[in-house]
Coordinates of C-alpha atoms in Angstrom, one line a residue:
M611 CA 0.0 0.0 0.0
T612 CA 1.3 3.4 -0.9
I613 CA 0.2 6.7 0.7
E614 CA 1.0 10.0 -1.0
T615 CA 0.8 13.3 0.8
E616 CA 2.2 16.9 0.7
V617 CA 3.5 17.0 4.3
V618 CA 4.2 14.1 6.6
V619 CA 5.0 14.6 10.3
I620 CA 6.8 11.8 12.1
G621 CA 5.7 11.7 15.7
S622 CA 2.5 13.1 17.3
G623 CA 3.9 14.7 20.5
P624 CA 3.5 18.4 21.4
G625 CA 5.8 19.2 18.4
G626 CA 4.4 16.7 15.9
Y627 CA 0.6 17.2 16.3
V628 CA 1.0 21.0 16.4
A629 CA 3.0 21.0 13.2
A630 CA 0.4 18.8 11.5
I631 CA -2.5 21.0 12.5
R632 CA -0.7 24.2 11.5
A633 CA 0.3 22.8 8.1
A634 CA -3.3 21.6 7.6
Q635 CA -4.6 25.1 8.5
L636 CA -2.4 26.5 5.8
G637 CA -3.9 24.3 3.2
K638 CA -1.5 21.4 3.0
K639 CA -2.5 17.8 2.7
V640 CA -1.0 16.3 5.9
A641 CA -0.3 12.8 7.3
I642 CA 1.0 12.1 10.7
I643 CA 2.7 8.9 11.7
E644 CA 2.7 7.6 15.3
K645 CA 4.2 4.3 16.4
E646 CA 2.8 4.2 20.0
Y647 CA 0.3 6.7 21.3
I648 CA -1.2 10.0 20.0
G649 CA 0.1 12.9 22.0
G650 CA 3.6 11.4 22.5
V651 CA 5.6 11.1 25.7
C652 CA 4.3 14.4 27.1
L653 CA 0.6 13.7 27.1
N654 CA 0.9 10.0 27.9
V655 CA 3.8 9.3 30.1
G656 CA 5.4 12.7 30.8
C657 CA 4.1 16.2 31.4
I658 CA 0.4 15.5 31.9
P659 CA 0.4 12.3 34.0
S660 CA 3.2 13.6 36.1
K661 CA 1.3 16.8 36.9
A662 CA -1.8 14.8 37.7
M663 CA 0.2 12.7 40.2
I664 CA 1.9 15.9 41.5
T665 CA -1.6 17.4 42.1
A666 CA -3.0 14.3 43.8
A667 CA 0.1 14.0 46.1
H668 CA 0.1 17.7 46.9
K669 CA -3.6 17.7 47.8
Y670 CA -3.1 14.6 50.0
N671 CA -0.2 16.2 51.8
D672 CA -2.0 19.5 52.2
V673 CA -4.8 17.9 54.2
K674 CA -2.2 17.0 56.9
E675 CA -1.6 20.7 57.4
Y676 CA -5.2 21.8 57.6
E677 CA -5.0 22.2 61.4
Q678 CA -3.2 25.5 60.9
F679 CA -6.4 26.8 59.3
G680 CA -8.5 25.7 62.2
L681 CA -9.8 22.6 60.3
N682 CA -9.8 19.3 62.2
V683 CA -9.6 16.5 59.7
P684 CA -9.8 12.8 60.8
E685 CA -6.9 10.6 59.7
I686 CA -6.7 10.7 55.9
T687 CA -5.9 7.8 53.7
F688 CA -5.6 7.4 49.9
D689 CA -6.8 4.8 47.4
W690 CA -3.9 4.1 45.1
D691 CA -6.1 2.6 42.4
K692 CA -8.2 5.8 42.3
V693 CA -5.1 7.9 42.2
Q694 CA -4.0 6.0 39.2
A695 CA -7.5 6.3 37.7
F696 CA -7.3 10.1 38.1
R697 CA -3.9 10.1 36.2
A698 CA -5.3 7.9 33.5
N699 CA -8.4 10.0 33.0
A700 CA -6.4 13.2 32.6
V701 CA -4.3 11.5 29.9
E702 CA -7.4 10.0 28.2
Q703 CA -9.2 13.4 28.0
L704 CA -6.2 15.1 26.4
T705 CA -5.2 12.4 24.0
D706 CA -8.8 12.1 22.8
G707 CA -8.8 15.8 22.4
V708 CA -5.7 15.7 20.2
E709 CA -7.0 12.9 18.1
Y710 CA -10.3 14.9 17.7
L711 CA -8.3 18.0 16.5
L712 CA -6.2 15.9 14.0
N713 CA -9.4 14.4 12.5
G714 CA -11.1 17.8 12.6
N715 CA -8.3 19.2 10.4
N716 CA -8.5 16.3 8.0
I717 CA -5.1 15.0 8.9
E718 CA -4.5 11.3 8.0
I719 CA -3.3 9.4 11.1
V720 CA -1.0 6.5 10.2
R721 CA -0.2 4.0 12.9
G722 CA 3.2 2.4 12.7
T723 CA 7.0 2.9 12.8
A724 CA 8.4 5.1 10.1
R725 CA 11.9 4.8 8.6
F726 CA 13.3 6.8 5.7
E727 CA 14.0 4.9 2.5
D728 CA 15.2 8.0 0.7
E729 CA 14.7 11.7 1.0
H730 CA 11.1 11.5 -0.3
T731 CA 10.0 8.1 0.9
L732 CA 9.2 6.4 4.2
S733 CA 8.5 2.8 4.9
I734 CA 6.0 2.2 7.7
E735 CA 5.8 -1.0 9.7
S736 CA 2.3 -1.5 11.2
E737 CA 0.0 -4.2 12.4
E738 CA -1.7 -4.1 9.0
G739 CA 1.6 -4.8 7.3
Q740 CA 4.2 -2.8 5.4
K741 CA 3.2 0.6 3.9
T742 CA 5.1 3.1 1.8
L743 CA 4.5 6.9 2.1
K744 CA 5.6 9.4 -0.5
F745 CA 5.9 13.0 0.6
E746 CA 6.9 16.4 -0.6
D747 CA 7.9 17.9 2.8
C748 CA 8.6 16.2 6.1
I749 CA 8.8 17.3 9.7
I750 CA 10.7 15.0 12.0
A751 CA 9.3 15.2 15.6
T752 CA 10.4 11.8 17.0
G753 CA 11.3 13.1 20.5
S754 CA 13.4 11.2 23.0
R755 CA 13.5 8.3 25.4
P756 CA 14.9 7.7 28.9
R757 CA 18.6 7.0 29.2
D758 CA 20.2 4.3 31.4
I759 CA 23.9 3.7 32.2
P760 CA 26.2 0.7 32.2
P761 CA 26.3 0.2 36.0
V762 CA 22.4 0.4 36.3
R763 CA 20.4 -1.0 33.4
F764 CA 16.6 -0.9 33.1
S765 CA 15.0 -4.1 34.5
D766 CA 11.9 -5.2 36.4
R767 CA 12.9 -3.1 39.5
I768 CA 15.1 -0.5 37.8
V769 CA 12.7 1.6 35.9
S770 CA 12.2 5.0 34.2
S771 CA 9.7 7.7 34.9
T772 CA 7.3 6.0 32.6
E773 CA 6.9 3.0 34.9
V774 CA 7.1 5.1 38.1
L775 CA 4.0 7.0 37.1
S776 CA 1.9 3.9 36.8
F777 CA 3.1 1.6 39.6
P778 CA 0.3 -0.8 40.4
E779 CA 1.0 -0.3 44.1
R780 CA 2.8 2.5 46.0
P781 CA 6.3 1.3 46.9
D782 CA 7.5 1.6 50.5
S783 CA 10.9 2.8 49.3
L784 CA 12.3 4.3 46.2
I785 CA 15.8 5.3 45.1
V786 CA 15.9 8.1 42.5
I787 CA 19.2 8.2 40.5
G788 CA 19.5 11.7 39.2
G789 CA 18.3 14.9 41.0
G790 CA 17.3 16.8 37.9
V791 CA 13.8 18.0 37.0
I792 CA 12.1 14.7 36.5
G793 CA 13.8 13.1 39.5
I794 CA 12.9 15.9 41.9
E795 CA 9.3 16.1 40.7
L796 CA 8.6 12.4 41.2
A797 CA 10.6 12.2 44.4
T798 CA 8.2 14.8 45.7
V799 CA 5.2 12.9 44.6
Y800 CA 6.2 9.7 46.3
A801 CA 7.5 11.4 49.5
N802 CA 4.0 13.1 49.8
F803 CA 2.4 9.7 49.6
G804 CA 4.6 8.3 52.3
T805 CA 7.3 6.4 50.3
K806 CA 10.8 6.6 51.8
V807 CA 12.7 8.3 49.0
T808 CA 16.5 8.6 48.5
V809 CA 17.9 10.9 45.8
L810 CA 21.4 10.2 44.5
E811 CA 22.8 13.1 42.5
G812 CA 26.2 13.0 40.8
Q813 CA 26.8 16.7 41.0
K814 CA 27.2 18.9 44.1
N815 CA 23.6 20.2 44.0
I816 CA 20.2 18.9 43.0
L817 CA 18.7 20.5 39.9
P818 CA 22.1 21.1 38.3
G819 CA 22.1 24.3 36.2
T820 CA 19.6 26.0 38.4
N821 CA 20.7 28.7 40.8
R822 CA 21.7 27.4 44.2
K823 CA 19.5 29.9 46.1
L824 CA 16.4 28.6 44.3
T825 CA 17.2 24.9 44.8
N826 CA 18.0 25.5 48.5
V827 CA 14.3 26.4 49.0
V828 CA 13.2 23.2 47.4
Q829 CA 15.8 21.1 49.1
R830 CA 14.7 22.3 52.5
K831 CA 11.1 21.3 51.7
L832 CA 12.2 17.8 50.5
K833 CA 14.2 17.2 53.7
E834 CA 11.1 18.2 55.7
K835 CA 9.3 15.4 53.9
G836 CA 11.9 12.9 54.9
V837 CA 13.7 12.7 51.5
E838 CA 17.3 11.7 51.8
I839 CA 19.4 13.7 49.4
V840 CA 22.9 12.5 48.6
T841 CA 25.0 14.7 46.3
N842 CA 28.4 14.0 44.7
A843 CA 27.2 10.4 44.6
M844 CA 28.7 8.5 41.7
V845 CA 26.6 5.3 41.2
N846 CA 28.8 2.4 40.2
G847 CA 26.7 -0.7 40.6
S848 CA 23.4 -2.3 41.4
Q849 CA 22.1 -5.7 42.5
E850 CA 18.6 -6.7 41.9
E851 CA 16.9 -9.1 44.3
A852 CA 13.5 -10.7 44.7
D853 CA 12.3 -8.0 47.1
G854 CA 14.2 -4.9 45.9
V855 CA 17.4 -3.4 44.6
T856 CA 20.7 -2.5 46.2
V857 CA 22.6 0.4 44.6
T858 CA 26.3 1.2 45.4
A859 CA 27.7 4.6 45.0
E860 CA 31.0 6.4 45.6
V861 CA 30.3 9.2 48.1
K862 CA 33.1 11.3 49.6
G863 CA 35.7 8.6 48.8
K864 CA 33.6 5.8 50.4
T865 CA 31.5 3.1 48.9
E866 CA 27.9 3.4 50.2
E867 CA 25.0 1.0 49.7
Y868 CA 21.3 2.1 49.4
K869 CA 18.4 -0.4 49.2
A870 CA 14.9 0.2 48.1
D871 CA 11.9 -1.6 46.5
Y872 CA 12.5 0.1 43.2
V873 CA 15.1 2.4 41.5
M874 CA 14.1 5.2 39.1
L875 CA 16.7 6.3 36.6
S876 CA 16.3 9.9 35.7
I877 CA 19.7 10.8 34.2
G878 CA 18.7 12.4 31.0
R879 CA 17.2 11.3 27.7
V880 CA 18.4 9.8 24.4
V881 CA 17.2 11.5 21.2
N882 CA 15.2 9.3 18.8
T883 CA 17.3 9.8 15.7
D884 CA 19.1 6.4 15.8
D885 CA 16.4 4.1 14.3
I886 CA 14.5 6.1 11.7
G887 CA 16.9 5.6 8.7
I888 CA 17.8 9.3 8.8
E889 CA 21.1 8.6 7.0
K890 CA 19.1 7.3 4.0
A891 CA 17.5 10.8 3.7
G892 CA 20.9 12.4 3.8
V893 CA 20.0 14.5 6.9
E894 CA 23.0 15.7 8.8
L895 CA 23.4 15.1 12.6
D896 CA 25.9 16.7 15.0
E897 CA 28.3 14.9 17.3
Y898 CA 25.5 14.4 19.8
G899 CA 23.1 12.8 17.4
L900 CA 21.0 16.0 17.2
V901 CA 19.6 17.1 13.8
K902 CA 21.3 20.3 12.5
V903 CA 18.7 22.9 11.5
D904 CA 18.5 26.6 10.5
E905 CA 16.3 29.4 11.9
Q906 CA 13.3 27.8 10.2
A907 CA 13.9 24.3 11.6
R908 CA 15.0 23.2 8.1
T909 CA 17.7 20.6 7.8
N910 CA 20.4 20.4 5.1
K911 CA 17.7 18.9 3.0
P912 CA 15.5 21.9 2.2
H913 CA 12.2 19.9 2.3
I914 CA 13.0 18.1 5.6
Y915 CA 12.5 19.8 8.9
A916 CA 13.2 18.8 12.5
I917 CA 11.8 20.1 15.8
G918 CA 11.7 19.4 19.5
D919 CA 14.0 17.1 21.5
I920 CA 16.0 16.0 18.5
I921 CA 17.5 19.5 17.8
A922 CA 19.7 21.7 19.9
G923 CA 18.2 23.4 23.0
P924 CA 16.3 22.4 26.1
Q925 CA 14.0 19.4 25.8
L926 CA 10.7 21.2 26.6
A927 CA 7.3 20.5 25.2
H928 CA 6.5 24.2 24.7
K929 CA 9.7 24.7 22.8
A930 CA 8.7 21.8 20.4
S931 CA 5.3 23.4 19.9
Y932 CA 6.8 26.7 19.1
E933 CA 9.2 25.2 16.6
A934 CA 6.4 23.2 15.1
K935 CA 4.5 26.3 14.0
I936 CA 7.6 27.8 12.5
A937 CA 8.4 24.7 10.5
A938 CA 4.8 24.4 9.2
E939 CA 4.7 28.0 8.2
A940 CA 8.0 27.7 6.5
I941 CA 6.7 24.8 4.4
A942 CA 3.7 27.0 3.4
G943 CA 6.1 29.6 2.1
M944 CA 5.9 32.1 5.1
D945 CA 9.1 33.8 6.4
S946 CA 8.5 32.7 10.0
T947 CA 11.8 32.1 11.9
I948 CA 12.7 30.8 15.3
A949 CA 13.3 34.0 17.2
Y950 CA 12.2 33.7 20.8
K951 CA 14.1 36.0 23.2
C952 CA 13.4 33.7 26.1
M953 CA 12.4 30.1 26.8
P954 CA 10.7 29.7 30.2
S955 CA 11.2 26.5 32.1
V956 CA 9.5 25.1 35.2
V957 CA 10.3 22.6 37.9
Y958 CA 7.0 21.3 39.5
S959 CA 8.6 20.8 42.9
E960 CA 7.4 22.1 46.2
P961 CA 7.6 25.0 45.9
E962 CA 7.7 25.4 42.2
I963 CA 10.7 26.9 40.4
A964 CA 10.2 28.9 37.2
V965 CA 12.9 30.7 35.2
T966 CA 12.8 32.8 32.0
G967 CA 15.4 34.8 30.1
V968 CA 18.8 35.6 31.6
T969 CA 19.6 33.9 35.0
S970 CA 21.4 35.3 37.9
D971 CA 24.2 32.8 37.3
E972 CA 24.5 34.1 33.7
V973 CA 24.7 37.7 35.0
K974 CA 27.6 36.7 37.1
A975 CA 29.4 34.6 34.5
Q976 CA 29.0 37.1 31.7
K977 CA 29.6 40.1 33.9
L978 CA 26.4 41.7 32.6
D979 CA 25.6 45.3 33.7
A980 CA 22.2 44.3 35.2
I981 CA 20.1 45.1 38.2
Q982 CA 18.7 42.2 40.3
S983 CA 15.8 43.0 42.5
S984 CA 14.1 40.5 44.8
F985 CA 10.9 40.3 46.9
Q986 CA 9.9 37.6 49.3
Y987 CA 6.7 35.7 49.2
A988 CA 6.5 36.3 53.0
G989 CA 5.9 40.0 52.3
N990 CA 2.8 39.3 50.1
G991 CA -0.7 39.3 51.6
R992 CA -2.1 36.5 49.5
A993 CA 0.9 34.3 50.2
I994 CA 0.4 34.8 53.9
A995 CA -3.4 34.1 53.6
M996 CA -2.5 30.9 51.6
A997 CA 0.2 29.8 54.1
E998 CA 2.6 29.7 51.2
T999 CA 5.3 32.1 52.3
A1000 CA 8.4 30.1 51.2
G1001 CA 10.1 31.6 48.2
Y1002 CA 10.9 34.8 46.3
V1003 CA 11.0 36.5 42.9
N1004 CA 14.3 37.7 41.5
L1005 CA 13.8 40.2 38.6
I1006 CA 16.7 40.9 36.3
S1007 CA 16.8 44.1 34.3
D1008 CA 19.3 45.9 32.1
K1009 CA 20.9 48.8 34.0
A1010 CA 21.0 51.2 31.2
T1011 CA 17.5 50.8 29.7
G1012 CA 15.5 49.3 32.5
K1013 CA 14.3 46.5 30.2
V1014 CA 13.4 43.2 31.8
I1015 CA 15.9 40.6 30.6
G1016 CA 15.3 37.7 33.0
C1017 CA 13.4 36.4 36.1
E1018 CA 13.7 33.6 38.6
I1019 CA 10.9 32.5 40.8
V1020 CA 10.7 29.9 43.6
G1021 CA 7.4 29.7 45.3
A1022 CA 3.7 28.8 45.0
N1023 CA 2.3 29.1 41.5
A1024 CA 5.6 30.1 40.0
S1025 CA 4.6 28.3 36.8
D1026 CA 1.8 30.8 36.3
L1027 CA 3.6 33.9 37.5
I1028 CA 6.5 33.4 35.0
N1029 CA 4.3 34.1 32.0
E1030 CA 4.1 37.8 32.7
L1031 CA 7.8 38.0 32.7
S1032 CA 8.3 36.1 29.5
L1033 CA 5.9 38.5 27.8
A1034 CA 7.8 41.4 29.3
I1035 CA 11.1 40.1 27.8
E1036 CA 9.6 39.3 24.4
K1037 CA 8.0 42.8 24.1
E1038 CA 11.0 44.5 25.6
L1039 CA 9.0 46.0 28.5
T1040 CA 10.8 47.9 31.3
V1041 CA 10.6 47.5 35.1
E1042 CA 8.7 50.8 35.0
D1043 CA 6.1 49.3 32.7
I1044 CA 5.4 46.4 35.1
A1045 CA 5.5 48.7 38.2
M1046 CA 2.9 51.0 36.7
T1047 CA 0.6 48.1 35.6
V1048 CA -2.2 47.7 38.1
H1049 CA -2.1 44.2 39.7
P1050 CA -5.3 43.1 41.5
H1051 CA -5.1 42.8 45.3
P1052 CA -4.6 40.5 47.0
T1053 CA -2.8 38.2 44.5
L1054 CA 0.5 36.5 44.2
G1055 CA 1.0 38.5 41.0
E1056 CA 1.6 41.6 43.2
I1057 CA 5.0 40.0 44.0
I1058 CA 6.0 40.7 40.4
M1059 CA 4.8 44.3 40.7
E1060 CA 6.6 44.8 44.0
T1061 CA 9.8 43.4 42.6
A1062 CA 9.5 45.8 39.6
E1063 CA 8.9 48.7 42.0
I1064 CA 12.2 47.9 43.8
A1065 CA 14.0 47.7 40.4
A1066 CA 12.5 51.1 39.5
D1067 CA 13.7 52.5 42.8
K1068 CA 10.3 53.3 44.2
P1069 CA 9.3 50.4 46.5
I1070 CA 6.3 50.8 48.7
H1071 CA 6.4 47.7 50.9
V1072 CA 10.2 47.6 51.4
V1073 CA 12.1 50.2 53.5
K1074 CA 14.7 51.9 51.4
K1075 CA 18.2 51.8 52.8

């Protein structure tokens, strides 16, 4: 069977399905190929299910602290099957929604594994047999998969975040190898549900690459939950047994052993460019296996594009979606280019961390002439009323112009607050612009305004020194 189309998209994650829809909106005949599940990793075993689990765990843990509000709650328990059902329902709603959108835009959904035969042909292995697809333009959006390491390979009890999200029973103990974003988020989930969690991180701090002041706030909270955090821990072996796993690690010159029911590996991801026959299409990769692209996400083959995890930059769903629209518009002949001034990122820890634009570490490393202004959550009325006073906002502005160039937030709802700052950076707004924008009271958003007032040298709720 041979399928012919104008545009084919390989992969239906947040990059792939957005690219397909945008190309169809622009009048192209589009097919999208998915080998596993519509919505990709993000919707099925990543962003969405993890946030559902984070929400469930956070609400369960919150009830334990209701006494401070004068609320006496009897002993609370949880039903793990219902927790998992909540996660699965969130996934189902969104994946069904994506499939509805694809069908509504007359996009042909092809199930199977795609590999290039040449620069205009794909072979597709599916349950219905072998198919051939001929295309004019192609967008590769194949994403990435969890990485393991020689001392610790995936097995029944050594698993990735995919399996951890859908454990049939809550484990009594869990070792998390890798204290990055995924590791810390899921360590928080299971600690909230009462699992004894140990985090082994090879570098000197958790969340490597994030400012130490931000991570310290999160680390304190994790320790309050009973999470054991071991940094500078170089894992060098594992032994799987019937009832658990023992992991050995070199820590401060000594070999230490850690035992748990399960081990979750969260040490990064491998890009999916190694099994799609990309060499047959003549598409160039860099030394890391990433696809080389230009400012329109176009590869060295002018009719083949690549987006998301498989190209340079942070592996973020919203980055993939942004690039998807650029690639689709380029195929349609538009002059759209990848030109974002900032790429916000969030850690859904407790409290959350959100960063956009230039960071405080970059200011120091690059010796930028910038002003950094901070305001604590503890000085905000809404934060006090919510009993969410841990954290702060650090606003970074250009000293000469007053333009906002970056922001770091650690605290409740940081993931929502960061959007105002990303808009400010993109539109080259100044701290004066933010300071003079009326923010409703009482809201956490006032912390942004207060920080901007400090930067503009006219603070109201801070005593000038």
